[in-house]
Coordinates of N, CA and C in Angstrom, one line a residue:
M227 N 11.3 -20.8 8.3 CA 10.6 -20.3 10.0 C 9.8 -19.2 10.0
T228 N 9.1 -19.7 10.4 CA 7.7 -18.7 10.9 C 7.7 -18.4 12.8
L229 N 7.7 -17.1 12.9 CA 7.1 -16.6 14.3 C 5.8 -17.4 14.6
F230 N 4.9 -17.0 13.5 CA 3.5 -16.9 14.1 C 3.2 -18.6 13.4
A231 N 2.3 -19.0 14.6 CA 2.1 -21.1 14.6 C -0.1 -20.7 14.1
V232 N -0.5 -21.4 14.1 CA -2.1 -21.8 13.9 C -2.0 -22.0 15.7
D233 N -1.4 -22.1 16.8 CA -2.0 -22.0 17.7 C -1.7 -20.9 18.8
P234 N -2.4 -19.9 19.1 CA -1.9 -18.8 19.4 C -1.1 -18.8 20.9
M235 N -1.7 -20.2 21.3 CA -0.1 -19.9 22.3 C 1.2 -20.5 22.1
M236 N 1.5 -20.6 20.5 CA 2.4 -21.3 20.5 C 3.4 -19.6 20.0
S237 N 2.0 -18.6 19.5 CA 3.6 -17.4 19.3 C 2.8 -17.2 20.0
Q238 N 2.5 -16.2 21.5 CA 2.3 -16.0 22.4 C 3.9 -16.4 22.3
E239 N 4.0 -17.6 23.7 CA 5.8 -18.0 23.5 C 7.0 -17.0 23.0
A240 N 5.8 -17.6 21.6 CA 7.5 -17.6 19.9 C 7.7 -15.5 20.4
T241 N 7.0 -14.7 21.0 CA 6.7 -13.7 20.4 C 7.3 -12.7 22.1
R242 N 7.2 -13.7 22.5 CA 6.9 -12.9 23.7 C 8.7 -13.8 24.5
A243 N 9.4 -14.0 23.4 CA 10.6 -15.2 23.7 C 11.8 -14.9 23.1
L244 N 10.7 -13.6 21.9 CA 11.5 -13.0 21.1 C 12.0 -11.8 21.9
G245 N 11.0 -10.8 22.5 CA 11.3 -9.9 23.1 C 12.3 -9.9 23.9
S246 N 12.1 -10.7 24.7 CA 13.4 -11.9 26.0 C 14.3 -11.6 25.6
V247 N 14.9 -11.8 24.9 CA 16.0 -12.0 24.1 C 16.8 -11.0 23.3
V248 N 16.2 -9.8 22.8 CA 16.3 -8.4 21.7 C 15.8 -7.1 23.0
A249 N 15.3 -6.9 23.9 CA 14.8 -6.3 25.3 C 16.7 -6.0 25.3
R250 N 16.8 -4.3 24.9 CA 17.3 -3.6 25.1 C 18.9 -3.8 25.7
D251 N 19.4 -5.3 24.4 CA 20.5 -5.8 24.2 C 20.5 -5.0 22.1
S252 N 21.6 -4.3 21.6 CA 21.2 -3.1 20.6 C 21.2 -4.4 20.0
R253 N 22.2 -5.0 19.9 CA 23.0 -6.1 18.6 C 22.6 -7.5 18.3
R254 N 21.6 -7.4 19.7 CA 20.2 -8.7 19.5 C 19.9 -8.0 18.6
C255 N 18.7 -6.9 18.4 CA 18.1 -6.4 17.9 C 18.2 -5.9 16.8
R256 N 19.0 -5.5 16.4 CA 19.8 -5.5 15.2 C 20.0 -7.1 14.2
A257 N 20.5 -7.6 14.7 CA 20.4 -9.3 14.6 C 18.9 -9.4 14.5
A258 N 17.7 -9.2 15.2 CA 16.4 -9.3 15.0 C 15.6 -8.6 13.7
L259 N 16.1 -7.4 13.8 CA 15.7 -6.9 12.5 C 16.9 -7.4 11.1
E260 N 17.4 -7.5 10.7 CA 18.1 -8.0 9.7 C 17.2 -9.7 9.7
A261 N 16.9 -10.3 10.7 CA 16.6 -11.6 10.4 C 14.6 -11.4 9.6
G262 N 14.1 -10.2 9.7 CA 12.7 -10.5 9.2 C 12.4 -10.4 10.7
A263 N 12.5 -9.9 12.1 CA 11.3 -10.1 12.7 C 9.8 -8.9 12.9
I264 N 10.6 -8.1 13.0 CA 8.9 -6.5 12.4 C 8.1 -7.3 11.5
P265 N 8.2 -8.2 9.8 CA 6.6 -8.6 9.6 C 6.9 -9.7 10.0
L266 N 7.5 -10.3 10.6 CA 6.9 -11.8 11.7 C 5.7 -11.3 12.6
L267 N 5.8 -9.9 13.2 CA 5.4 -10.0 14.4 C 4.9 -9.1 14.6
V268 N 4.0 -8.8 13.4 CA 2.8 -8.4 12.7 C 1.8 -9.1 12.3
Q269 N 2.1 -10.1 11.6 CA 1.5 -11.0 11.0 C 1.2 -12.0 12.4
A270 N 1.8 -12.6 13.3 CA 1.8 -12.4 14.6 C 0.5 -11.9 14.6
L271 N 0.4 -10.6 15.4 CA -0.7 -10.2 15.4 C -2.0 -10.2 14.4
R272 N -1.6 -10.3 12.9 CA -3.3 -10.7 12.1 C -3.6 -12.1 12.3
V273 N -2.4 -13.2 12.5 CA -3.5 -14.2 12.2 C -3.6 -14.2 13.8
H274 N -3.1 -13.7 14.3 CA -4.3 -13.7 16.6 C -4.8 -12.6 16.7
D275 N -4.9 -12.3 16.4 CA -6.0 -10.4 16.7 C -6.4 -10.8 17.7
G276 N -7.5 -11.6 17.9 CA -8.5 -11.9 18.6 C -7.9 -12.4 19.6
H277 N -6.2 -12.7 19.8 CA -5.5 -13.1 21.3 C -5.6 -12.4 22.6
A278 N -5.6 -12.2 23.3 CA -4.9 -11.0 23.4 C -3.2 -11.9 24.3
G279 N -2.9 -12.7 24.3 CA -2.5 -12.5 25.1 C -0.6 -12.9 23.9
V280 N -1.0 -12.5 22.4 CA -0.1 -11.9 21.6 C -0.1 -11.5 20.9
C281 N -0.9 -10.6 22.0 CA -1.2 -9.1 21.0 C 0.0 -8.0 22.8
R282 N -0.4 -8.9 24.0 CA 0.5 -8.4 25.2 C 2.0 -9.2 24.4
S283 N 2.3 -10.2 24.0 CA 3.8 -10.4 23.8 C 4.1 -9.7 22.6
V284 N 3.8 -9.3 21.8 CA 4.1 -8.7 20.3 C 4.2 -6.9 21.2
S285 N 3.0 -7.0 21.9 CA 3.7 -4.9 22.1 C 5.2 -5.2 23.2
M286 N 4.7 -6.3 24.3 CA 6.5 -6.5 24.6 C 8.0 -5.9 24.0
A287 N 8.1 -7.9 22.8 CA 9.2 -7.6 22.0 C 8.7 -6.0 21.6
L288 N 7.8 -5.4 21.5 CA 7.8 -3.5 20.3 C 8.3 -3.3 21.2
Q289 N 8.4 -3.2 22.4 CA 8.8 -2.4 22.9 C 10.5 -2.3 23.6
G290 N 10.5 -3.2 23.7 CA 12.4 -4.3 23.5 C 13.1 -3.7 22.6
M291 N 11.8 -4.1 21.6 CA 12.9 -3.7 20.3 C 13.3 -1.8 20.3
A292 N 12.1 -1.4 20.9 CA 12.5 0.6 20.8 C 13.2 0.8 22.0
S293 N 13.7 0.2 23.3 CA 14.2 0.1 23.8 C 15.8 0.2 23.6
S294 N 16.3 -0.4 22.6 CA 17.3 -0.7 22.1 C 17.7 0.4 20.5
H295 N 16.2 0.5 19.6 CA 16.6 1.7 18.3 C 15.2 2.1 18.3
G296 N 16.1 3.0 18.8 CA 14.1 4.0 18.3 C 14.1 4.4 17.6
D297 N 14.8 3.8 15.6 CA 14.3 3.9 14.7 C 12.7 3.1 13.5
L298 N 12.6 2.8 14.5 CA 11.6 1.3 14.7 C 10.0 1.7 13.8
V299 N 10.0 2.8 14.1 CA 8.3 3.7 14.1 C 8.8 3.0 12.1
S300 N 8.9 4.0 11.7 CA 9.0 3.1 10.3 C 9.2 2.2 9.9
A301 N 9.7 1.2 10.2 CA 9.7 -0.1 10.4 C 8.5 -1.3 10.1
F302 N 7.5 -0.6 11.3 CA 6.7 -1.0 11.8 C 5.0 -0.5 11.4
V303 N 5.5 1.3 10.3 CA 4.5 1.6 10.0 C 4.6 0.7 8.4
S304 N 5.3 0.3 8.2 CA 5.3 -0.1 6.8 C 5.3 -1.5 6.6
A305 N 5.3 -1.5 8.3 CA 4.6 -3.7 7.8 C 3.3 -3.8 8.7
G306 N 3.1 -2.7 8.6 CA 1.4 -2.6 8.8 C 0.6 -2.7 9.9
A307 N 1.3 -2.4 11.3 CA 1.1 -3.0 12.3 C 0.3 -1.7 13.2
V308 N 0.5 -0.7 12.7 CA -0.6 0.9 13.0 C -1.9 0.6 12.6
P309 N -2.0 0.2 11.5 CA -4.0 -0.1 11.1 C -4.3 -1.6 11.7
L310 N -3.9 -2.6 12.0 CA -4.2 -4.1 13.2 C -4.0 -3.8 14.7
L311 N -2.8 -2.0 15.2 CA -2.6 -2.6 16.3 C -3.9 -0.9 16.4
V312 N -4.4 -0.4 15.7 CA -5.4 0.5 15.8 C -6.7 0.1 15.6
A313 N -6.7 -1.4 14.6 CA -8.2 -1.8 15.6 C -8.2 -2.6 15.7
I314 N -7.2 -2.8 17.0 CA -7.3 -4.4 18.5 C -7.9 -2.8 19.7
A315 N -7.3 -1.7 19.6 CA -7.1 -0.4 20.2 C -8.1 -0.6 21.5
N316 N -10.0 -1.4 20.5 CA -10.7 -0.6 21.4 C -11.6 -1.7 21.3
T317 N -10.5 -3.0 21.7 CA -11.7 -4.3 22.2 C -11.3 -5.0 23.2
G318 N -12.0 -5.1 24.3 CA -12.1 -5.5 25.7 C -11.2 -5.8 26.4
D319 N -10.4 -6.8 26.7 CA -9.3 -6.7 27.6 C -7.9 -6.5 26.9
R320 N -8.1 -7.2 24.6 CA -6.9 -6.2 24.2 C -6.4 -4.7 24.1
E321 N -7.0 -3.6 24.9 CA -7.1 -2.6 24.5 C -6.1 -1.5 25.5
T322 N -5.8 -2.5 26.8 CA -4.6 -2.0 27.0 C -3.0 -2.3 25.3
C323 N -2.8 -2.8 25.6 CA -1.9 -4.2 25.3 C -1.8 -3.6 23.6
A324 N -2.2 -2.9 23.3 CA -2.7 -1.9 21.4 C -2.2 -1.0 21.5
R325 N -2.8 0.2 23.0 CA -2.0 1.2 23.3 C -0.8 1.8 23.9
D326 N -0.5 0.1 24.7 CA 0.7 0.7 24.8 C 1.9 0.1 23.7
A327 N 0.9 -0.4 22.8 CA 2.5 -0.5 21.9 C 2.2 0.7 20.4
L328 N 0.8 1.5 20.2 CA 0.8 2.2 19.3 C 1.9 3.7 20.4
R329 N 2.3 3.6 22.3 CA 2.6 4.4 22.4 C 4.1 4.2 21.4
T330 N 4.2 3.4 21.2 CA 5.3 2.3 22.0 C 6.7 3.2 20.7
L331 N 4.9 3.1 19.5 CA 5.7 2.9 18.4 C 6.0 4.4 17.7
N332 N 5.5 5.7 19.5 CA 5.7 7.3 19.0 C 7.2 6.9 20.0
Y333 N 8.2 6.6 20.1 CA 8.6 6.5 21.1 C 9.9 7.1 20.7
N334 N 10.7 7.8 22.3 CA 12.3 8.0 21.8 C 12.8 7.2 22.1
P335 N 13.8 7.4 21.7 CA 15.3 6.8 23.3 C 15.4 7.8 24.6
D336 N 15.9 9.0 23.8 CA 15.0 10.3 24.8 C 13.6 10.5 26.3
G337 N 13.2 9.9 25.5 CA 11.7 10.4 26.2 C 10.4 10.9 25.7
T338 N 10.8 11.2 25.4 CA 10.0 12.7 23.7 C 9.4 11.6 23.5
T339 N 8.1 12.0 22.7 CA 7.2 11.6 22.0 C 7.1 11.8 20.7
V340 N 7.2 11.5 19.2 CA 7.3 11.9 18.5 C 6.2 12.6 17.8
D341 N 4.6 12.5 18.2 CA 3.4 13.1 18.2 C 2.3 12.4 19.1
R342 N 2.7 13.8 19.7 CA 1.4 13.9 21.3 C -0.2 13.3 20.8
D343 N 0.0 13.9 20.2 CA -1.4 13.3 19.6 C -2.2 12.0 18.5
A344 N -0.8 11.3 18.8 CA -1.7 9.5 18.1 C -1.9 9.1 18.7
E345 N -2.3 9.2 19.6 CA -3.3 7.6 20.5 C -4.4 8.9 20.2
A346 N -5.0 10.3 20.2 CA -6.0 10.5 19.9 C -6.7 10.1 18.4
R347 N -5.0 10.5 17.4 CA -6.5 10.0 16.7 C -6.3 8.6 16.0
A348 N -5.3 7.9 16.6 CA -5.4 6.2 16.5 C -6.9 5.9 17.5
A349 N -8.0 6.4 18.2 CA -9.2 6.6 19.6 C -9.6 7.0 17.9
T350 N -9.5 8.1 17.4 CA -10.4 8.3 16.6 C -10.6 7.5 15.1
A351 N -9.4 7.3 14.5 CA -9.0 5.7 13.6 C -10.5 4.4 13.7
A352 N -10.1 4.3 15.1 CA -10.5 2.9 15.4 C -12.1 2.8 15.6
R353 N -12.7 4.4 16.1 CA -14.2 4.3 15.3 C -14.7 4.3 14.3
A354 N -14.0 5.2 13.7 CA -13.7 5.3 12.1 C -13.7 4.1 11.7
A355 N -13.3 2.2 11.8 CA -13.5 1.9 11.5 C -13.8 0.6 12.3
A356 N -14.3 1.3 13.5 CA -15.5 0.6 14.0 C -17.0 0.8 13.0
A357 N -17.3 2.6 12.3 CA -18.3 2.5 12.4 C -18.4 2.3 10.4
A358 N -16.9 1.9 9.8 CA -17.1 1.3 8.7 C -17.3 0.4 8.2
E359 N -17.1 -0.8 8.8 CA -17.6 -2.0 9.5 C -18.8 -2.6 9.9
R360 N -19.6 -1.4 10.8 CA -20.8 -1.7 11.3 C -21.7 -1.1 9.5
L361 N -21.2 -0.3 8.8 CA -21.7 0.1 8.1 C -21.8 -1.2 6.8
A362 N -20.6 -1.9 6.6 CA -20.6 -3.2 6.0 C -21.1 -4.0 6.0
K363 N -21.4 -4.0 7.7 CA -21.9 -5.5 7.7 C -23.9 -5.1 7.3
A364 N -23.5 -4.6 7.6 CA -25.9 -3.5 7.1 C -25.6 -3.9 5.7
A365 N -24.5 -3.6 5.3 CA -24.6 -3.8 3.4 C -24.8 -5.0 3.3
A366 N -23.9 -6.0 3.5 CA -24.0 -6.9 3.5 C -25.1 -8.5 4.0
V367 N -26.0 -7.8 5.3 CA -27.3 -7.7 5.7 C -28.4 -7.4 4.2
E368 N -28.7 -6.3 3.7 CA -29.3 -5.7 2.3 C -28.9 -6.2 1.7
A369 N -27.9 -6.8 1.0 CA -26.9 -8.0 -0.2 C -28.4 -9.3 0.2
E370 N -27.8 -9.6 1.1 CA -28.4 -11.4 1.8 C -30.2 -11.3 1.9
A371 N -30.6 -9.9 2.2 CA -32.6 -9.8 1.9 C -32.8 -9.5 0.0
K372 N -32.0 -8.9 -0.4 CA -32.5 -8.8 -2.1 C -32.1 -10.1 -2.5
A373 N -31.3 -10.7 -2.0 CA -30.7 -12.6 -3.5 C -32.3 -13.1 -2.3
A374 N -32.4 -13.0 -1.1 CA -33.0 -14.0 -0.6 C -34.6 -13.1 -1.7
A375 N -35.1 -12.5 -1.5 CA -36.0 -11.5 -2.2 C -36.3 -12.0 -3.2
D376 N -35.4 -11.9 -4.0 CA -35.6 -12.6 -5.6 C -35.4 -13.7 -6.4
R377 N -35.1 -14.5 -5.4 CA -35.3 -15.8 -5.7 C -37.3 -16.4 -5.4
P378 N -37.6 -17.6 -6.7 CA -38.5 -17.4 -6.7 C -39.6 -18.5 -5.5
N379 N -39.6 -18.2 -5.5 CA -40.9 -19.5 -4.6 C -40.5 -21.0 -5.1
I380 N -40.4 -21.9 -4.0 CA -41.0 -23.0 -5.1 C -42.0 -23.4 -4.5

């Protein structure tokens, strides 16, 4: 069984439900972690990266899990959540939920952050990713123009 679906609304509801189940309940959170919840949350982000509701519900599930277990940062990093969240962090209405999720990845149960400069680095990484995307698009346009120029005119 998978947590994400082709329909983003179904993924949003599934991730929201997971967040409600694990919020502030370490026993349920541990069971969800052992069942592979983190890779499924990351996959939901990957599949529905353009859907604000999915991003918001994944962020809320992540925050609920982090309130029970402060050791989740490495699990989310290993699953590939950070690059997805950084990429989302500077895109319209999804910006806030992605930044919340990034903050959650730096959350400790005692209220301190693991790294106070993470948000600044995330913003820098997001700008670099956007620049790289623009360069890739420009290279693709250039390659297409070259291919068109190389085609014989009939």
